[in-house]
Short mmCIF file of C-alpha atoms in Angstrom, two decimals:
data_model
loop_
_atom_site.label_atom_id
_atom_site.label_comp_id
_atom_site.label_asym_id
_atom_site.label_seq_id
_atom_site.Cartn_x
_atom_site.Cartn_y
_atom_site.Cartn_z
CA UNK D 1 137.81 90.22 238.78
CA UNK D 2 134.80 91.09 236.70
CA UNK D 3 133.51 88.67 234.36
CA UNK D 4 131.80 89.55 230.91
CA UNK D 5 132.58 93.33 231.71
CA UNK D 6 131.91 95.63 228.72
CA UNK D 7 129.68 93.20 226.99
CA UNK D 8 127.29 95.01 224.77
CA UNK D 9 123.88 95.84 225.98
CA UNK D 10 124.67 95.59 229.65
CA UNK D 11 123.98 98.49 232.15
CA UNK D 12 127.21 100.08 233.67
CA UNK D 13 127.54 98.92 237.18
CA UNK D 14 126.85 102.62 238.39
CA UNK D 15 123.84 102.91 236.13
CA UNK D 16 122.54 99.56 237.39
CA UNK D 17 122.97 100.44 241.09
CA UNK D 18 121.69 103.96 240.80
CA UNK D 19 118.66 102.51 239.01
CA UNK D 20 118.02 100.13 241.48
CA UNK D 21 117.78 102.69 244.29
CA UNK D 22 115.61 105.08 242.21
CA UNK D 23 113.33 102.13 241.65
CA UNK D 24 113.24 100.93 245.28
CA UNK D 25 112.42 104.56 246.31
CA UNK D 26 109.67 105.02 243.85
CA UNK D 27 108.07 101.71 245.04
CA UNK D 28 108.51 102.90 248.54
CA UNK D 29 106.69 106.21 247.82
CA UNK D 30 103.96 104.59 245.72
CA UNK D 31 103.30 101.88 248.25
CA UNK D 32 103.20 104.41 250.90
CA UNK D 33 100.41 106.38 249.11
CA UNK D 34 98.28 103.34 248.62
CA UNK D 35 95.55 102.37 250.94
CA UNK D 36 92.01 103.07 252.41
CA UNK D 37 93.31 106.31 253.60
CA UNK D 38 94.89 108.12 250.64
CA UNK D 39 98.07 109.95 251.14
CA UNK D 40 99.91 111.64 248.15
CA UNK D 41 103.44 111.11 247.56
CA UNK D 42 104.18 114.90 248.45
CA UNK D 43 102.43 114.48 251.80
CA UNK D 44 104.66 111.60 252.57
CA UNK D 45 107.68 113.44 251.99
CA UNK D 46 106.23 116.27 254.24
CA UNK D 47 105.51 113.73 256.93
CA UNK D 48 108.95 112.19 256.81
CA UNK D 49 110.46 115.71 256.94
CA UNK D 50 108.52 116.69 259.99
CA UNK D 51 109.47 113.25 261.66
CA UNK D 52 112.95 113.56 260.77
CA UNK D 53 112.89 117.28 262.15
CA UNK D 54 111.39 116.21 265.54
CA UNK D 55 108.12 117.84 264.82
CA UNK D 56 105.08 116.59 266.65
CA UNK D 57 102.30 114.92 264.15
CA UNK D 58 100.05 117.50 262.67
CA UNK D 59 97.35 115.50 261.00
CA UNK D 60 95.84 112.13 260.32
CA UNK D 61 98.51 111.45 257.51
CA UNK D 62 101.08 111.52 259.91
CA UNK D 63 99.51 108.91 262.33
CA UNK D 64 98.56 106.68 259.47
CA UNK D 65 101.80 106.77 257.45
CA UNK D 66 104.17 106.63 260.60
CA UNK D 67 102.23 104.14 262.86
CA UNK D 68 100.68 101.90 260.14
CA UNK D 69 102.26 102.03 256.90
CA UNK D 70 105.97 102.97 257.50
CA UNK D 71 106.70 99.71 259.55
CA UNK D 72 104.90 97.73 256.82
CA UNK D 73 106.98 99.51 254.10
CA UNK D 74 110.35 98.75 255.79
CA UNK D 75 109.58 95.28 256.56
CA UNK D 76 108.49 94.74 252.87
CA UNK D 77 111.80 96.48 251.81
CA UNK D 78 113.78 94.45 254.12
CA UNK D 79 112.01 91.02 253.22
CA UNK D 80 112.52 91.87 249.44
CA UNK D 81 116.13 92.66 249.84
CA UNK D 82 116.92 89.53 251.83
CA UNK D 83 115.21 87.19 249.33
CA UNK D 84 116.81 89.04 246.39
CA UNK D 85 120.25 88.52 248.16
CA UNK D 86 119.65 84.79 248.93
CA UNK D 87 118.57 84.09 245.41
CA UNK D 88 121.73 85.97 243.95
CA UNK D 89 123.97 83.96 246.40
CA UNK D 90 122.24 80.59 245.29
CA UNK D 91 122.49 81.29 241.46
CA UNK D 92 126.12 82.10 242.10
CA UNK D 93 126.77 78.84 244.15
CA UNK D 94 124.82 76.57 241.86
CA UNK D 95 126.21 78.43 238.82
CA UNK D 96 122.57 78.37 237.39
CA UNK D 97 120.59 81.62 236.88
CA UNK D 98 117.30 79.39 237.43
CA UNK D 99 118.31 78.47 241.00
CA UNK D 100 116.32 79.88 243.97
CA UNK D 101 116.61 79.84 247.76
CA UNK D 102 114.01 76.99 247.79
CA UNK D 103 116.64 74.47 246.90
CA UNK D 104 118.46 74.51 250.25
CA UNK D 105 115.14 73.93 252.00
CA UNK D 106 114.83 76.72 254.18
CA UNK D 107 111.26 77.81 253.01
CA UNK D 108 109.80 74.27 253.27
CA UNK D 109 111.44 73.66 256.57
CA UNK D 110 110.28 76.97 257.92
CA UNK D 111 106.86 76.18 256.49
CA UNK D 112 106.67 72.76 258.00
CA UNK D 113 107.71 74.12 261.51
CA UNK D 114 105.06 76.90 261.49
CA UNK D 115 102.43 74.74 260.53
CA UNK D 116 103.40 72.26 263.26
CA UNK D 117 103.46 75.15 265.85
CA UNK D 118 99.96 76.09 264.57
CA UNK D 119 98.42 72.75 264.43
CA UNK D 120 100.39 70.53 267.13
CA UNK D 121 101.63 73.22 269.21
CA UNK D 122 98.61 73.72 271.52
CA UNK D 123 98.58 69.87 272.44
CA UNK D 124 102.21 69.11 272.49
CA UNK D 125 103.74 72.28 273.79
CA UNK D 126 101.13 74.07 275.54
CA UNK D 127 103.69 76.22 277.64
CA UNK D 128 105.73 77.46 274.52
CA UNK D 129 102.94 80.01 273.62
CA UNK D 130 103.27 81.49 277.23
CA UNK D 131 106.98 81.72 277.09
CA UNK D 132 107.59 83.11 273.39
CA UNK D 133 104.02 84.94 273.27
CA UNK D 134 103.65 86.35 269.76
CA UNK D 135 107.15 85.43 268.71
CA UNK D 136 105.98 81.72 268.99
CA UNK D 137 105.18 81.19 265.25
CA UNK D 138 108.23 83.37 264.15
CA UNK D 139 110.80 81.40 266.37
CA UNK D 140 109.24 77.98 265.15
CA UNK D 141 109.46 78.80 261.48
CA UNK D 142 112.99 80.17 261.73
CA UNK D 143 114.22 77.10 263.80
CA UNK D 144 112.65 74.87 261.11
CA UNK D 145 114.16 76.55 258.29
CA UNK D 146 117.70 76.35 259.83
CA UNK D 147 117.32 72.62 260.83
CA UNK D 148 116.13 71.62 257.15
CA UNK D 149 119.27 73.69 255.67
CA UNK D 150 121.51 72.04 257.97
CA UNK D 151 120.22 68.46 257.16
CA UNK D 152 120.47 69.07 253.42
CA UNK D 153 123.99 70.60 253.98
CA UNK D 154 125.17 67.45 255.95
CA UNK D 155 123.89 65.13 253.35
CA UNK D 156 125.75 66.76 250.63
CA UNK D 157 129.07 66.35 252.34
CA UNK D 158 131.50 63.94 250.88
CA UNK D 159 134.93 63.42 252.11
CA UNK D 160 134.97 67.00 253.66
CA UNK D 161 133.70 68.63 250.53
CA UNK D 162 130.30 70.02 249.57
CA UNK D 163 128.94 68.33 246.50
CA UNK D 164 126.49 70.91 244.72
CA UNK D 165 124.93 68.09 242.75
CA UNK D 166 124.19 66.00 245.88
CA UNK D 167 122.77 69.15 247.63
CA UNK D 168 120.53 69.71 244.72
CA UNK D 169 119.09 66.18 244.76
CA UNK D 170 119.02 66.24 248.84
CA UNK D 171 117.00 69.62 248.61
CA UNK D 172 114.46 68.12 246.15
CA UNK D 173 114.10 64.98 248.20
CA UNK D 174 113.79 66.94 251.58
CA UNK D 175 111.56 69.56 250.20
CA UNK D 176 109.10 66.81 249.01
CA UNK D 177 109.31 65.28 252.45
CA UNK D 178 108.62 68.51 254.10
CA UNK D 179 105.78 69.06 251.60
CA UNK D 180 104.07 65.56 252.79
CA UNK D 181 104.57 66.63 256.26
CA UNK D 182 102.72 69.92 255.53
CA UNK D 183 99.99 68.01 253.89
CA UNK D 184 99.58 65.81 256.69
CA UNK D 185 99.30 68.72 259.03
CA UNK D 186 96.50 70.30 256.92
CA UNK D 187 94.69 66.99 256.93
CA UNK D 188 94.61 66.63 260.81
CA UNK D 189 93.84 70.30 261.53
CA UNK D 190 90.74 71.68 262.18
CA UNK D 191 88.94 74.64 260.23
CA UNK D 192 90.68 77.53 262.25
CA UNK D 193 94.10 75.94 262.28
CA UNK D 194 93.87 75.14 258.47
CA UNK D 195 93.05 78.80 257.57
CA UNK D 196 95.90 79.99 259.67
CA UNK D 197 98.21 77.56 258.12
CA UNK D 198 97.19 78.59 254.61
CA UNK D 199 97.03 82.42 255.43
CA UNK D 200 100.70 81.86 256.64
CA UNK D 201 101.97 79.95 253.71
CA UNK D 202 100.68 82.81 251.27
CA UNK D 203 102.83 85.24 253.04
CA UNK D 204 101.64 88.85 254.27
CA UNK D 205 103.42 92.11 255.94
CA UNK D 206 99.93 92.53 257.83
CA UNK D 207 101.60 91.81 261.18
CA UNK D 208 104.47 94.28 260.78
CA UNK D 209 105.48 95.71 264.21
CA UNK D 210 108.64 97.89 265.04
CA UNK D 211 110.32 95.21 267.02
CA UNK D 212 109.90 92.76 264.04
CA UNK D 213 111.22 95.60 261.51
CA UNK D 214 114.09 96.36 263.46
CA UNK D 215 115.02 92.71 263.79
CA UNK D 216 114.46 91.78 260.15
CA UNK D 217 116.00 94.79 259.05
CA UNK D 218 119.22 94.31 260.93
CA UNK D 219 119.49 90.64 260.08
CA UNK D 220 119.18 91.50 256.30
CA UNK D 221 121.73 94.25 256.55
CA UNK D 222 124.27 91.98 258.10
CA UNK D 223 123.39 89.38 255.47
CA UNK D 224 124.00 91.78 252.56
CA UNK D 225 127.23 92.93 254.17
CA UNK D 226 128.39 89.37 254.41
CA UNK D 227 127.24 88.37 250.80
CA UNK D 228 129.40 91.52 249.29
CA UNK D 229 132.46 89.99 250.96
CA UNK D 230 131.80 86.67 249.03
CA UNK D 231 131.32 88.70 245.77
CA UNK D 232 134.97 88.32 244.20
CA UNK D 233 134.95 84.47 245.42
CA UNK D 234 131.52 83.90 243.77
CA UNK D 235 132.93 85.56 240.45
CA UNK D 236 135.88 83.35 240.67
CA UNK D 237 133.56 80.19 241.41
CA UNK D 238 131.67 80.99 238.05
CA UNK D 239 134.80 79.77 236.00
CA UNK D 240 134.58 76.26 238.00
CA UNK D 241 135.82 75.22 241.34
CA UNK D 242 139.28 73.85 240.02
CA UNK D 243 139.81 77.28 238.42
CA UNK D 244 138.70 78.94 241.55
CA UNK D 245 141.11 77.19 243.83
CA UNK D 246 143.99 77.95 241.29
CA UNK D 247 143.13 81.48 241.81
CA UNK D 248 143.58 81.25 245.40
CA UNK D 249 139.66 81.31 246.33
CA UNK D 250 138.75 78.98 249.50
CA UNK D 251 135.98 77.06 247.62
CA UNK D 252 134.65 75.23 250.58
CA UNK D 253 134.62 78.12 252.90
CA UNK D 254 132.89 80.15 250.06
CA UNK D 255 130.17 77.53 249.42
CA UNK D 256 129.64 77.14 253.41
CA UNK D 257 129.22 80.90 253.94
CA UNK D 258 127.30 81.38 250.95
CA UNK D 259 124.70 78.63 252.16
CA UNK D 260 124.72 80.30 255.72
CA UNK D 261 124.06 83.86 254.63
CA UNK D 262 121.23 82.71 252.33
CA UNK D 263 119.68 80.47 254.65
CA UNK D 264 119.80 83.16 257.48
CA UNK D 265 118.36 85.74 255.24
CA UNK D 266 115.41 83.58 254.04
CA UNK D 267 114.86 82.16 257.51
CA UNK D 268 114.61 85.61 259.19
CA UNK D 269 112.53 86.94 256.35
CA UNK D 270 110.06 83.80 256.16
CA UNK D 271 109.69 83.72 259.97
CA UNK D 272 108.33 87.17 260.07
CA UNK D 273 106.06 87.35 256.82
CA UNK D 274 105.29 83.73 255.85
CA UNK D 275 106.29 82.35 252.47
CA UNK D 276 106.95 84.95 249.67
CA UNK D 277 107.62 83.34 246.57
CA UNK D 278 109.37 84.00 243.31
CA UNK D 279 111.32 87.18 244.41
CA UNK D 280 114.51 84.96 245.06
CA UNK D 281 114.32 83.95 241.49
CA UNK D 282 113.00 86.94 239.47
CA UNK D 283 115.02 89.62 241.07
CA UNK D 284 118.66 88.25 240.65
CA UNK D 285 117.82 86.62 237.39
CA UNK D 286 116.62 90.00 235.94
CA UNK D 287 119.65 92.03 237.34
CA UNK D 288 122.04 89.20 235.65
CA UNK D 289 120.38 89.80 232.34
CA UNK D 290 120.47 93.46 232.66
CA UNK D 291 123.72 94.23 234.29
CA UNK D 292 125.81 91.00 233.84
CA UNK D 293 127.02 88.36 236.14
CA UNK D 294 129.38 90.35 238.44
CA UNK D 295 128.31 89.49 241.90
CA UNK D 296 129.62 92.87 243.22
CA UNK D 297 126.66 94.46 241.02
CA UNK D 298 124.43 91.49 241.15
CA UNK D 299 123.95 91.32 244.92
CA UNK D 300 123.28 95.13 245.75
CA UNK D 301 121.00 95.31 242.80
CA UNK D 302 119.14 91.97 243.68
CA UNK D 303 118.53 93.43 247.08
CA UNK D 304 117.07 96.66 245.67
CA UNK D 305 115.08 94.93 243.03
CA UNK D 306 113.78 92.56 245.35
CA UNK D 307 112.44 95.35 247.63
CA UNK D 308 110.82 97.25 244.91
CA UNK D 309 109.03 94.04 243.62
CA UNK D 310 107.79 93.11 247.28
CA UNK D 311 106.56 96.87 247.87
CA UNK D 312 104.81 96.97 244.72
CA UNK D 313 103.06 93.46 245.44
CA UNK D 314 102.08 94.61 248.95
CA UNK D 315 100.70 97.84 247.60
CA UNK D 316 98.46 95.91 245.08
CA UNK D 317 97.57 93.28 247.62
CA UNK D 318 96.08 96.32 249.93
CA UNK D 319 94.11 97.92 247.18
CA UNK D 320 92.88 95.55 244.63
CA UNK D 321 89.97 94.12 246.75
CA UNK D 322 89.38 96.73 249.42
CA UNK D 323 88.54 96.51 252.11
CA UNK D 324 90.04 93.02 252.35
CA UNK D 325 93.62 92.26 251.57
CA UNK D 326 95.04 89.68 249.04
CA UNK D 327 97.79 87.37 250.07
CA UNK D 328 101.27 88.78 249.23
CA UNK D 329 102.60 85.33 247.93
CA UNK D 330 99.81 85.33 245.25
CA UNK D 331 100.60 88.90 244.09
CA UNK D 332 104.34 88.35 244.08
CA UNK D 333 103.72 85.07 241.87
CA UNK D 334 101.15 87.31 239.66
CA UNK D 335 103.89 89.80 239.15
CA UNK D 336 106.92 87.54 239.12
CA UNK D 337 105.74 85.01 236.57
CA UNK D 338 104.83 87.25 233.56
CA UNK D 339 107.83 89.48 234.35
CA UNK D 340 110.02 86.38 234.38
CA UNK D 341 108.67 85.07 231.02
CA UNK D 342 109.03 88.65 229.43
CA UNK D 343 112.79 88.72 230.58
CA UNK D 344 113.08 85.07 229.09
CA UNK D 345 111.69 86.22 225.78
CA UNK D 346 113.50 89.59 225.49
CA UNK D 347 116.79 88.20 226.54
CA UNK D 348 116.70 84.46 225.57
CA UNK D 349 119.99 84.84 223.81
CA UNK D 350 121.75 85.53 227.05
CA UNK D 351 120.20 82.78 228.90
#
């Protein structure tokens, strides 16, 4: 099924996917060239050619790019792709182009758990840091996001079915409660803890390490593959739950798996990078406006556009206030909000 295929002004699927790939690659090259040590895009291509060919590093650009920038770029691409896919799933599930992954509580739950680990962890769980080491904050954030999402999903259950309206209301309430808990933790924290909490809440790719990159990249790849399996069912769900059931779609299973996949994608990304806002809203909404609502196109293109947006924002974060670094979440909002408003103005007849 392919809703609204052939609508005038829509990009053909092949052109949309191809354009997304080109945009993501350009963002990757541009982001790799930015920084205190300038590396041209041509040098980046040479470094990649040498690395793939098994040649030893021949200059400082090899060391800087391969050891510092490449893991950061790959983590940023994976983070943007995960957030874009999760946003596309939520917009398809809620049948609303203005929905975003925050509605299922995973970001607020991760933020609350991370803040709890920073502020209360040394007093309440002193052995946790020794057992998990540098993974303490990431594991706490992931667990918190999954728990809050599970709570919201449970509250939305009525007679064996998931009520989307109840999920929306439960999400608003639980997000508000998590915000209150976060405010209390900020109030009782000391200056160092408060700074660490605020830095985590604003997001960053500065802590990128190869184990983290591999874990996040693998998780996002699995989530994207699982999301693509839901594409046809989400297309049918856009016509309404009753119509989707008549078409043979397992509606409850589709809703359940969409929530699980979106929660896992956002949970893994947020646990590694902190909170990065607006990507899950802007990327899939922009793709829908340009290429139509077919989830077979929306899902991969949202991943590509999300990756490009995060890479562009991170490049600006590293260069605008050198030698300092701006929080990534601030840049994604500064890029996302004007872009989103422009899209609304240009395509308001389609919203």
